[in-house]
PDB file of C-alpha atoms in Angstrom:
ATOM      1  CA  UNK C1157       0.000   0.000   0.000  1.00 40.00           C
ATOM      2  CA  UNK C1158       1.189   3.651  -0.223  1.00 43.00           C
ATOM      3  CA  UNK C1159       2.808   5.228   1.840  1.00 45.00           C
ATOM      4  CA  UNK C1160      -0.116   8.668   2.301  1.00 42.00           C
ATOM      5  CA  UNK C1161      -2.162   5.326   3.222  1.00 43.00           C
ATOM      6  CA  UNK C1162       0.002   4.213   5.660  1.00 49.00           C
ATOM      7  CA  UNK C1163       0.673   7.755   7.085  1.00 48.00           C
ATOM      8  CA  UNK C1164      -3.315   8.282   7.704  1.00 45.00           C
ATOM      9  CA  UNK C1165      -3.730   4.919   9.007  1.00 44.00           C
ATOM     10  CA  UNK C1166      -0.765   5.464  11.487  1.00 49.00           C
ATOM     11  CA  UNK C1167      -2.818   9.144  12.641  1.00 52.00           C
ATOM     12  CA  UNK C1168      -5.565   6.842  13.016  1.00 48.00           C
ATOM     13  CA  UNK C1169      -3.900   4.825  15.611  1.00 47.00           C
ATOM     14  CA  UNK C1170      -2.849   7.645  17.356  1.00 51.00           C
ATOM     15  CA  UNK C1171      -6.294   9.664  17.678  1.00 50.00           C
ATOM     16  CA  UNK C1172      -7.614   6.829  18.871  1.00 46.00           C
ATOM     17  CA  UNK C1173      -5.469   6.319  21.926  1.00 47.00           C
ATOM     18  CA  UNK C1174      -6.068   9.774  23.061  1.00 46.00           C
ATOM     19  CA  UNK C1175      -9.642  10.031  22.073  1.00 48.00           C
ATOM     20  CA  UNK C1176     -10.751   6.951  22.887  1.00 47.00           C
ATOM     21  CA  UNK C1177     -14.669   7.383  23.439  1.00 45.00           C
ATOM     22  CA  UNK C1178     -16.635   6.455  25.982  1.00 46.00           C
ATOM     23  CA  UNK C1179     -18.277   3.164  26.148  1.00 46.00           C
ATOM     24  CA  UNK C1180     -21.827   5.041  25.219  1.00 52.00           C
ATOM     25  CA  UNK C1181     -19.740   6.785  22.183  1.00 76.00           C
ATOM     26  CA  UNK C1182     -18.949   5.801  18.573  1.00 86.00           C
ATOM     27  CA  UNK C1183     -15.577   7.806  17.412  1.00 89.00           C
ATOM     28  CA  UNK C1184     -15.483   8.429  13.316  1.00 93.00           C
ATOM     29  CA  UNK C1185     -12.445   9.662  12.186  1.00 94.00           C
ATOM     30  CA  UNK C1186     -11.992  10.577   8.136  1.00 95.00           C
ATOM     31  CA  UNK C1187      -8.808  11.586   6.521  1.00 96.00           C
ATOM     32  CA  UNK C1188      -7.796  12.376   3.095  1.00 96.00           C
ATOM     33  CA  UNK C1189      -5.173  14.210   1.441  1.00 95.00           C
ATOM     34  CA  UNK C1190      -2.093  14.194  -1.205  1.00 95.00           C
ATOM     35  CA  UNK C1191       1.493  13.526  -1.924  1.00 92.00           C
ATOM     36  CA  UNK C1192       3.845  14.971  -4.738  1.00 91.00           C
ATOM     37  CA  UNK C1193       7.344  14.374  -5.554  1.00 86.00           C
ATOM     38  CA  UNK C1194       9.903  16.057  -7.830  1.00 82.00           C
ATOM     39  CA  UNK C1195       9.485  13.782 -10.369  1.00 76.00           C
ATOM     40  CA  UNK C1196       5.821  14.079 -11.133  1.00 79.00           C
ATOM     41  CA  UNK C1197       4.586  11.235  -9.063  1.00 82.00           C
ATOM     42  CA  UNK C1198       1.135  12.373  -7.342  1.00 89.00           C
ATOM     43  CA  UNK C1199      -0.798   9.962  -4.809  1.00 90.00           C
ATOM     44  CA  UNK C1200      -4.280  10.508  -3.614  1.00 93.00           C
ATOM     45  CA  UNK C1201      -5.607   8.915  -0.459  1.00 94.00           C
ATOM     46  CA  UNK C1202      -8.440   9.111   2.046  1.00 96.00           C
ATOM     47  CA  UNK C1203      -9.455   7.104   5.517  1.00 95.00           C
ATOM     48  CA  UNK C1204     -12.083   6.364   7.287  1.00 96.00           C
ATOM     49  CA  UNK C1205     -11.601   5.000  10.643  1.00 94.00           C
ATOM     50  CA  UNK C1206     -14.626   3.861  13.263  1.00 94.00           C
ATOM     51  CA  UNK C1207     -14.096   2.722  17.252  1.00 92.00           C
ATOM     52  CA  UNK C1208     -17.442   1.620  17.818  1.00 87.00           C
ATOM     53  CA  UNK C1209     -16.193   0.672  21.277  1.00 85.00           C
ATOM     54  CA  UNK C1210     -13.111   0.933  23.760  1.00 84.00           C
ATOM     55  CA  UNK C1211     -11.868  -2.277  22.646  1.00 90.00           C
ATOM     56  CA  UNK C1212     -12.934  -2.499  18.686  1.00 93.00           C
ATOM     57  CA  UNK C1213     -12.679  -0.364  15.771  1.00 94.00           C
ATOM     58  CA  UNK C1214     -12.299  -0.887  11.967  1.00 96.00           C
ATOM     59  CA  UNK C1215     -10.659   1.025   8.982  1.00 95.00           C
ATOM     60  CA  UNK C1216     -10.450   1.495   5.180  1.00 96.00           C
ATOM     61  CA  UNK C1217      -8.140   3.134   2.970  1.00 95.00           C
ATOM     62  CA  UNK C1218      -8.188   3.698  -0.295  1.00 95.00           C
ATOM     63  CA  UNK C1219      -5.361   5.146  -2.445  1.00 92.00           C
ATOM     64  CA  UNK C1220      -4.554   6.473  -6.102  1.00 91.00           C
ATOM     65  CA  UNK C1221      -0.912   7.048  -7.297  1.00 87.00           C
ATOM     66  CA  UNK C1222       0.300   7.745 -11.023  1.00 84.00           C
ATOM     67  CA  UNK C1223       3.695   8.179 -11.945  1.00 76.00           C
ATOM     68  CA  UNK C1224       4.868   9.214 -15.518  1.00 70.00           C
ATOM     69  CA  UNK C1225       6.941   8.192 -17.538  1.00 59.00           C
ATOM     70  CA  UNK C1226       9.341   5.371 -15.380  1.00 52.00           C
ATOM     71  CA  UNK C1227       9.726   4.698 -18.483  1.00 52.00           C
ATOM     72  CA  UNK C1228       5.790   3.988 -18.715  1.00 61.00           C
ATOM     73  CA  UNK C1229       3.433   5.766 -17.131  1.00 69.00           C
ATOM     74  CA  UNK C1230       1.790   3.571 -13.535  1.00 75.00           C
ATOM     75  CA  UNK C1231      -1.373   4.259 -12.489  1.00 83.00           C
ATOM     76  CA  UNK C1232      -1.909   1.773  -9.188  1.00 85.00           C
ATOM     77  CA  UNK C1233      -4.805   1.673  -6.718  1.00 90.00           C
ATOM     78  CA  UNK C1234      -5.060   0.166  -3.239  1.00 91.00           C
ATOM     79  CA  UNK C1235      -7.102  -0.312  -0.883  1.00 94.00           C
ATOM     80  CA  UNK C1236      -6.375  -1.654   2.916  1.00 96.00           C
ATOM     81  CA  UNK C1237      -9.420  -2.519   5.252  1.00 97.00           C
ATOM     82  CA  UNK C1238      -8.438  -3.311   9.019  1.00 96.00           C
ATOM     83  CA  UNK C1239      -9.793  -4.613  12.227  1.00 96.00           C
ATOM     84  CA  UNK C1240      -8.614  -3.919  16.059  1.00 96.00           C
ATOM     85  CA  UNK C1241      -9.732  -5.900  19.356  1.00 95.00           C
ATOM     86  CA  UNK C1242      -7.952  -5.274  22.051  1.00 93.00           C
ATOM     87  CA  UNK C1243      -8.409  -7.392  25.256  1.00 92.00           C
ATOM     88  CA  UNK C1244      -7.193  -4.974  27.806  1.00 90.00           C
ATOM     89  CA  UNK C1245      -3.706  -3.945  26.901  1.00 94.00           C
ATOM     90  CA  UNK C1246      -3.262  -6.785  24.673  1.00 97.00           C
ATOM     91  CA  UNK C1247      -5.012  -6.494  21.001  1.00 97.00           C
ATOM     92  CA  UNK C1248      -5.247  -8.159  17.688  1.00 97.00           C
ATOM     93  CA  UNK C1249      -4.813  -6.010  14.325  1.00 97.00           C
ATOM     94  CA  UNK C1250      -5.769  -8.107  11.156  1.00 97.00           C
ATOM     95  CA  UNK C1251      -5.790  -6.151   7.731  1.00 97.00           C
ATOM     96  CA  UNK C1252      -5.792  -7.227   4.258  1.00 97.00           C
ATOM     97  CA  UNK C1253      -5.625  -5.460   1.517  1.00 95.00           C
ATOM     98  CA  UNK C1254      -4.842  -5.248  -2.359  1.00 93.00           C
ATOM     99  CA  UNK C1255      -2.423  -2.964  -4.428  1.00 88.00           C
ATOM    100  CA  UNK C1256      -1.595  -2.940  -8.178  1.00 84.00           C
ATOM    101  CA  UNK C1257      -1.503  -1.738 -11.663  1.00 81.00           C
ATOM    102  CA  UNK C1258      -3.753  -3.993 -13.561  1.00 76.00           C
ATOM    103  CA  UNK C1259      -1.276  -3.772 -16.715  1.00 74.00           C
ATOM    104  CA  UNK C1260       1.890  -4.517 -14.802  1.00 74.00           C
ATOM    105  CA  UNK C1261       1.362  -5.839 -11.425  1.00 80.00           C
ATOM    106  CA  UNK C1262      -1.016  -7.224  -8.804  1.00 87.00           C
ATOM    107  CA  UNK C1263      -0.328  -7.800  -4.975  1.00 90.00           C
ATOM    108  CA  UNK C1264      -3.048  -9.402  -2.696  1.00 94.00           C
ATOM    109  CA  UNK C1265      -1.698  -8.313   1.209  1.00 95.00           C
ATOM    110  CA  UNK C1266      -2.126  -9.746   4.603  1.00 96.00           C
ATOM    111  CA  UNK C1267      -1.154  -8.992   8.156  1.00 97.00           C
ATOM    112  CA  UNK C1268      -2.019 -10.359  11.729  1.00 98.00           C
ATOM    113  CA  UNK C1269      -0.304  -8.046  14.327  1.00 98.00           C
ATOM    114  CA  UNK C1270      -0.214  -9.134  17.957  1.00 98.00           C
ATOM    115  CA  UNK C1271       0.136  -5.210  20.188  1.00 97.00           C
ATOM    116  CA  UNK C1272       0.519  -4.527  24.141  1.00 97.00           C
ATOM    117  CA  UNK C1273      -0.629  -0.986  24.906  1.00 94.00           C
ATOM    118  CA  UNK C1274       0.280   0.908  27.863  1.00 94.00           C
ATOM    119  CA  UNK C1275       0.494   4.498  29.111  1.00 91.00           C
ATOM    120  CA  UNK C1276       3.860   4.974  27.827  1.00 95.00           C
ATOM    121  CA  UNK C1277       4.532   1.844  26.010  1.00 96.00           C
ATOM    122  CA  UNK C1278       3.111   0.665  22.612  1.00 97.00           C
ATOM    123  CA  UNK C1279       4.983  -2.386  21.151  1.00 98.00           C
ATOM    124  CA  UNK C1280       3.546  -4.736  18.182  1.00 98.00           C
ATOM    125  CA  UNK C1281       4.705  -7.580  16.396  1.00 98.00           C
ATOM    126  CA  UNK C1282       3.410  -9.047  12.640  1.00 98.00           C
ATOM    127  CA  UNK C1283       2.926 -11.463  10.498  1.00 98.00           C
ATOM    128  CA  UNK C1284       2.441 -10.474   6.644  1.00 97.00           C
ATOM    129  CA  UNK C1285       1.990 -12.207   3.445  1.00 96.00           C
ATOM    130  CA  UNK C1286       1.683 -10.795  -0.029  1.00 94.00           C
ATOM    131  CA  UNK C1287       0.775 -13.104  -3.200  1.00 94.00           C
ATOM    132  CA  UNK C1288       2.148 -10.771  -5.922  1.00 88.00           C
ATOM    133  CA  UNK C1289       1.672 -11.306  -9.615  1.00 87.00           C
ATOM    134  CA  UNK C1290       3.837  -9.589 -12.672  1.00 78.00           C
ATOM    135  CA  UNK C1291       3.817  -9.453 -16.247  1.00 73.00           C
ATOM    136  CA  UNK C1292       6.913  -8.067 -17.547  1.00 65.00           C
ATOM    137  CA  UNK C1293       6.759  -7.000 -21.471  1.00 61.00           C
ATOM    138  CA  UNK C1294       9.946  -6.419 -23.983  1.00 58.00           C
ATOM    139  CA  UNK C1295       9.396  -5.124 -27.441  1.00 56.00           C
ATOM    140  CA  UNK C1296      12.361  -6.768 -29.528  1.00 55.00           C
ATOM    141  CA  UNK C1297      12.522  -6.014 -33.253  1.00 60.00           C
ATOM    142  CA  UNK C1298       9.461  -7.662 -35.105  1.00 62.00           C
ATOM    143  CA  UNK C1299       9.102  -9.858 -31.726  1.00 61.00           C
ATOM    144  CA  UNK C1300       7.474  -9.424 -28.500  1.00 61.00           C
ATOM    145  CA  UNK C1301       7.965 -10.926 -25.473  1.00 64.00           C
ATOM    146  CA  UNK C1302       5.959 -11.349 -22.657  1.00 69.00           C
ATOM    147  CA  UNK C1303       6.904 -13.471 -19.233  1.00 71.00           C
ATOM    148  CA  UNK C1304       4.956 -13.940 -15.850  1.00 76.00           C
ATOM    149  CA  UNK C1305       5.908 -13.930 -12.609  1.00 78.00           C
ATOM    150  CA  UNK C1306       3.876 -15.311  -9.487  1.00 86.00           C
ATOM    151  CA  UNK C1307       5.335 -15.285  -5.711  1.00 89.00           C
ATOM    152  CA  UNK C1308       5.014 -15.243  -2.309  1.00 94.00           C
ATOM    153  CA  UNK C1309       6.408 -13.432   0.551  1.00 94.00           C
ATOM    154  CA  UNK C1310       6.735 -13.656   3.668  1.00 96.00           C
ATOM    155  CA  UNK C1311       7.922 -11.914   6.415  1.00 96.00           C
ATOM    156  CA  UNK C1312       8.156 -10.189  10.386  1.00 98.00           C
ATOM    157  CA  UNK C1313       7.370  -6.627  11.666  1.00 97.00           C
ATOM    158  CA  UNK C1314       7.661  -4.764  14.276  1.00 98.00           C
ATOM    159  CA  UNK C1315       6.449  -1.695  15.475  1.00 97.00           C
ATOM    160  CA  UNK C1316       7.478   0.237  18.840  1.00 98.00           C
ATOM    161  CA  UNK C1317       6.096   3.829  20.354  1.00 98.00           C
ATOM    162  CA  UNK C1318       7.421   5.199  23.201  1.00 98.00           C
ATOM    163  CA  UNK C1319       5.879   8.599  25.129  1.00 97.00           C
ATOM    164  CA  UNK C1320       7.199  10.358  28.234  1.00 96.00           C
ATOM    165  CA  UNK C1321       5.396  12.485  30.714  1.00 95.00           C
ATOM    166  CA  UNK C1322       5.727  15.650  28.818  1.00 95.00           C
ATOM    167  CA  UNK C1323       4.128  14.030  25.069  1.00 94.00           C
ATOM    168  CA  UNK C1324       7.837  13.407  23.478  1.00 97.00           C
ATOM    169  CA  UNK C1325       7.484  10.134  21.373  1.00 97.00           C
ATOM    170  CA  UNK C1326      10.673   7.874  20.196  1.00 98.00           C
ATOM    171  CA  UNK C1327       9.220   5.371  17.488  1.00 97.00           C
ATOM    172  CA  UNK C1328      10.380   2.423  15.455  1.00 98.00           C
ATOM    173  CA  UNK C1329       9.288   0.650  12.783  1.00 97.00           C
ATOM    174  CA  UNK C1330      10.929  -2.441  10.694  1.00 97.00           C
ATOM    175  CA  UNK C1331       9.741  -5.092   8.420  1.00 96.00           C
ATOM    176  CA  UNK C1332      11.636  -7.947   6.405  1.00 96.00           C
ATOM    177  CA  UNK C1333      10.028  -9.981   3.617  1.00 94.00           C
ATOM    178  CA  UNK C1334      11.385 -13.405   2.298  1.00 94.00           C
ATOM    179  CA  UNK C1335      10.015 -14.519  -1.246  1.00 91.00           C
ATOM    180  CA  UNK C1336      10.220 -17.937  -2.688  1.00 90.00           C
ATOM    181  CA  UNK C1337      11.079 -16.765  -5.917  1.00 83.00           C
ATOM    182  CA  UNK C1338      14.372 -15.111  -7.489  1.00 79.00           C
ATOM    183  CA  UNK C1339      13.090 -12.102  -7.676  1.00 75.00           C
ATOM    184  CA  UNK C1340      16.981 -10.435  -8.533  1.00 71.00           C
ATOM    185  CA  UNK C1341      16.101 -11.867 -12.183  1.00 63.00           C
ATOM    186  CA  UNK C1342      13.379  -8.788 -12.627  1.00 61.00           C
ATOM    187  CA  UNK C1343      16.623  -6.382 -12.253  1.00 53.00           C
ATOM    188  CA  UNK C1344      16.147  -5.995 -15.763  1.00 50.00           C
ATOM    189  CA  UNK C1345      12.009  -5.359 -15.530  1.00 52.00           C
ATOM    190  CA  UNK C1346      11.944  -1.087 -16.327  1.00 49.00           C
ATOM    191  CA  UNK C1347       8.690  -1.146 -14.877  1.00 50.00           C
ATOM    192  CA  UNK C1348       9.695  -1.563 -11.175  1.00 51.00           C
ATOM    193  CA  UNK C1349      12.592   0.800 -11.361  1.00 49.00           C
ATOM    194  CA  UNK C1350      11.976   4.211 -10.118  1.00 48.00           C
ATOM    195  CA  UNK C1351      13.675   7.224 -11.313  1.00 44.00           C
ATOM    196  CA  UNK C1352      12.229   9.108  -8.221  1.00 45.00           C
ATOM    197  CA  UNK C1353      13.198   7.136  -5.223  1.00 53.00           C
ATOM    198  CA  UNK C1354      10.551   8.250  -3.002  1.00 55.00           C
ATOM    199  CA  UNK C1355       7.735   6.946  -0.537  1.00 50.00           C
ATOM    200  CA  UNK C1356       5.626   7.542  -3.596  1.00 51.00           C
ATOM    201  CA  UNK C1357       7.275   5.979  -6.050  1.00 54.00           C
ATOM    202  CA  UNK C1358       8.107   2.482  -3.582  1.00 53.00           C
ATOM    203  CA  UNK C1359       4.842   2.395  -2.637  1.00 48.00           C
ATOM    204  CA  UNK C1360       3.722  -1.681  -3.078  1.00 52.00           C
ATOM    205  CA  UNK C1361       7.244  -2.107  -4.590  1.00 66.00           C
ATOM    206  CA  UNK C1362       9.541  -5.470  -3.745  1.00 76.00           C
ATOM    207  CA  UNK C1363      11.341  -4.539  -0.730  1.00 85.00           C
ATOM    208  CA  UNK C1364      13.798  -6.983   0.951  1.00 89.00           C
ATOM    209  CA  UNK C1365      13.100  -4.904   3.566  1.00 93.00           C
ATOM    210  CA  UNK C1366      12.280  -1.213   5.458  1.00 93.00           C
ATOM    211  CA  UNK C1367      13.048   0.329   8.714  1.00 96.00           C
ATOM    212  CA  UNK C1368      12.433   3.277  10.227  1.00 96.00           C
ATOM    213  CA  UNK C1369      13.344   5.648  13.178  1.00 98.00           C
ATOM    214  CA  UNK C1370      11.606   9.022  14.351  1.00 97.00           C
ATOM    215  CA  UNK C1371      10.770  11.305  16.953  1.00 98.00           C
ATOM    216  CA  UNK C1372       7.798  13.148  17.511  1.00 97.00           C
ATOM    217  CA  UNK C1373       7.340  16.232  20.373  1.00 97.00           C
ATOM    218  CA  UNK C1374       4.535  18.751  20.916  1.00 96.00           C
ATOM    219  CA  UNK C1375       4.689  22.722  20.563  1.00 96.00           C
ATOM    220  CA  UNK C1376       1.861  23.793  21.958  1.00 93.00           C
ATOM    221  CA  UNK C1377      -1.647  22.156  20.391  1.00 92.00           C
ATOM    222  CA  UNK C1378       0.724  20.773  17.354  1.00 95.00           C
ATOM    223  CA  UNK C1379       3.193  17.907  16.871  1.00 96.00           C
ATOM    224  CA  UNK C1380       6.601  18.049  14.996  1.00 97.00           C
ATOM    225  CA  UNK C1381       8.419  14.826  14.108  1.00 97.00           C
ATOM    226  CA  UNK C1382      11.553  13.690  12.548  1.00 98.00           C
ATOM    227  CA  UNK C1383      11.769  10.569  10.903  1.00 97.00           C
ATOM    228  CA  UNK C1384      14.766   8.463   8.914  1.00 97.00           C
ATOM    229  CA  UNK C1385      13.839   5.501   6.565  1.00 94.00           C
ATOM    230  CA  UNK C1386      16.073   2.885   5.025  1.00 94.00           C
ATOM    231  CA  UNK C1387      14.133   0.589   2.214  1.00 92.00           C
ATOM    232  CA  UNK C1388      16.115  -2.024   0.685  1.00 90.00           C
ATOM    233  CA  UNK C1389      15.016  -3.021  -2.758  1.00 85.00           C
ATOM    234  CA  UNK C1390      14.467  -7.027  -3.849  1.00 83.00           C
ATOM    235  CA  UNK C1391      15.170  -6.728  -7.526  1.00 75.00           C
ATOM    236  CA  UNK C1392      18.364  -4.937  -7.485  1.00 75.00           C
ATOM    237  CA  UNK C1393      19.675  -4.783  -3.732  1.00 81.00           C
ATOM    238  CA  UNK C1394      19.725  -0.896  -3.766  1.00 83.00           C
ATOM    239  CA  UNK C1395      19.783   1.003  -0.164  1.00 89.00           C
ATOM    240  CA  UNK C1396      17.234   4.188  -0.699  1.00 90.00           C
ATOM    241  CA  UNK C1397      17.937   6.432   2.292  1.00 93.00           C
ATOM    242  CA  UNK C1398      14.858   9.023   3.249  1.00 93.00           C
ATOM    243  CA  UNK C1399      14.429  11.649   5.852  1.00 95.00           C
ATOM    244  CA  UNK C1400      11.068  13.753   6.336  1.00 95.00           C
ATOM    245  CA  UNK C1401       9.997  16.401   8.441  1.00 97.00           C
ATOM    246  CA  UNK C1402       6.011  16.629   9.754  1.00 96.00           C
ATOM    247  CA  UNK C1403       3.814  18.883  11.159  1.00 97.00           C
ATOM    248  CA  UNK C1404       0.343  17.874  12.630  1.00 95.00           C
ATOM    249  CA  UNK C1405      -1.649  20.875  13.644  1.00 96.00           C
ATOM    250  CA  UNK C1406      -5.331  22.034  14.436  1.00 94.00           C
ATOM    251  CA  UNK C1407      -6.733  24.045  12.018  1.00 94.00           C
ATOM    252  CA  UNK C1408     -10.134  24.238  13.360  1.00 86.00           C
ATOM    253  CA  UNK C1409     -12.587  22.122  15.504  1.00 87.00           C
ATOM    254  CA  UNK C1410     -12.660  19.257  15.024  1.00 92.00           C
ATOM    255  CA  UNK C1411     -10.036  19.191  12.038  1.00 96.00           C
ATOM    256  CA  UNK C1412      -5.995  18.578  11.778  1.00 95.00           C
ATOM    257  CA  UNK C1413      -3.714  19.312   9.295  1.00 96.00           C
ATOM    258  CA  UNK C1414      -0.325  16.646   8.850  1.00 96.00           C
ATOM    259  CA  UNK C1415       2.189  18.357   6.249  1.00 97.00           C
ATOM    260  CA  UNK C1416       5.313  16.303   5.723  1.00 95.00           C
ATOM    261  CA  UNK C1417       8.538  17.641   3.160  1.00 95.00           C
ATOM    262  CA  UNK C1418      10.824  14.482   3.002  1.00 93.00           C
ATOM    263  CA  UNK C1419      14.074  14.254   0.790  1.00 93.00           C
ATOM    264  CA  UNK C1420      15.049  10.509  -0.665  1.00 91.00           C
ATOM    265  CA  UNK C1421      18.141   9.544  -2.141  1.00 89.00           C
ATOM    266  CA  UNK C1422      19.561   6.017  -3.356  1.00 86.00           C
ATOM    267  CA  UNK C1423      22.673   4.262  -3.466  1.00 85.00           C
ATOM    268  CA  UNK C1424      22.847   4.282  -7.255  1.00 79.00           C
ATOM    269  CA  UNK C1425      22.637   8.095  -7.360  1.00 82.00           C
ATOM    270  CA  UNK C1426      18.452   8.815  -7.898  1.00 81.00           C
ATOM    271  CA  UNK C1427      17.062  11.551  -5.657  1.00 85.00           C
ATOM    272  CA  UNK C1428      13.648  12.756  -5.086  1.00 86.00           C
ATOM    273  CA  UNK C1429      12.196  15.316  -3.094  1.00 91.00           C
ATOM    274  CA  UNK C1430       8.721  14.778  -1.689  1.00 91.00           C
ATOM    275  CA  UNK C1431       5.778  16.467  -0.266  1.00 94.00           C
ATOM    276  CA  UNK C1432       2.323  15.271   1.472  1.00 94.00           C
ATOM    277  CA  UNK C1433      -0.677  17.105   2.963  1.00 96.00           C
ATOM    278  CA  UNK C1434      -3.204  15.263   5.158  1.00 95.00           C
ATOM    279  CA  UNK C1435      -6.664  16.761   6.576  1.00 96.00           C
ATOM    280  CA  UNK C1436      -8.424  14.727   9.157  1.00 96.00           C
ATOM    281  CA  UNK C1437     -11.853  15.035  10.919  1.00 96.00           C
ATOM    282  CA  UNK C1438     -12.640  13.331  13.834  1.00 91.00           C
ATOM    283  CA  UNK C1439     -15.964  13.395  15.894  1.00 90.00           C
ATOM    284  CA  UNK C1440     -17.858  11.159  18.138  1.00 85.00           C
ATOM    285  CA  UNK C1441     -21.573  10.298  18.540  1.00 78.00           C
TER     286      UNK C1441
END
């Protein structure tokens, strides 16, 4: 899924720890927003996110992105629905979810995420899956070739949030897939390589794997965070190295506004520069 999609659903967790409603109260929260980079990818998102109770909630996502030109244009669309139970301060996430370009590439996604919650402490550990299908395309002289590509992977993540006394957050984030094809042979595949090496451009791409590190503190009634990214690709073991600056502020009641300006840069050279803006509206009946 893409990474504005992963941003609002990450805000989603977070308003609902500190407005968790009442056990009388339903809380709706609905997001939507975009993300640009220097290279004329664009991605269009929006979220909708419902704790009917203290202990169970559910969520969709749905996501756009288009990218021209790399060196065809992609248009792929996602969408991610989720469910959380929580049994006290141990919960269940389980999300699936699909992601693709129907001319290139399909990936059918899966998670189930075991979480402890506490005051401070928010730690989670997954399981994901993703059955991913490609058709890779070369026009030779007076032949063309077409080949197909189905595989699984498999892998681990983790997730880790802690907040002190005075609202500063250090979080952590890591996944690692294992697929039981070779997918190094697709090195060759245009299609998956990005001339923009950005959140936007990797979203649903074949990572060996992603981490992440970041720090969030509050000025005032708004948030600013800090966070570094390292995605390793699977087709042609390339380091991409990111760093992105947010802002999460009220801009009216009932409404907050997450801007993010990231810069990405790979091993092989490609840099991107990227930009997001999230609105989200939350309320409770």
């Amino acid at each position: 899924m893409n990474f504005a999609t992963n941003s609002a659903r990450s805000l989603a967790v977070l308003f609902v720890c500190f407005l968790q409603p009442a056990a009388a109260e339903t809380l709706f929260l609905l997001g939507g927003g975009i993300a640009a980079d220097g290279e004329g990818g664009v991605a269009w998102s929006a979220l909708a996110d419902v704790s009917f109770t203290e202990q169970s909630s559910v969520s969709l996502s749905l996501a756009s992105t288009r990218a021209d030109g790399v060196p065809e244009d992609i248009h792929t669309r996602s969408w991610d629905l989720g469910l959380d139970h929580n049994f006290g301060p141990l919960g269940l996430e389980l999300s699936i979810g699909q992601w693709g370009d129907p001319d290139h590439f399909d990936s059918d996604d899966g998670s189930l995420s075991l979480y402890h919650r506490s005051d401070n402490w928010y730690l989670a550990a997954s399981y994901l899956v993703r059955d991913i299908d490609l058709t890779f395309r070369a026009n030779l002289p007076q032949i063309a070739i077409e080949r197909k590509l189905q595989t699984t992977a498999t892998g681990v993540g983790i997730r880790a949030r802690y907040t002190n006394e005075n609202g500063v957050s250090l979080i952590a984030r890591g996944r690692q897939y294992d697929y039981d094809a070779d997918v190094t042979r697709l090195e060759q595949l245009e299609i998956l390589r990005r001339r923009a090496p950005t959140a936007i451009t990797l979203a649903g791409a074949l990572l060996d794997s992603s981490v992440s590190a970041g720090i969030e503190w509050p000025v005032g009634e708004r948030f600013l965070s800090v966070t570094l990214t390292r995605d390793a690709t699977a087709t042609d073991k390339i380091d991409i190295n990111s760093l992105s600056v947010g802002l999460l502020s009220p801009v009216g009641r009932n409404f907050d506004l997450d801007v993010s300006l990231g810069y990405s840069k790979a091993a092989n050279g490609d840099s991107a520069v990227f930009l997001s803006a999230m609105l989200f509206y939350y309320t409770s009946l």
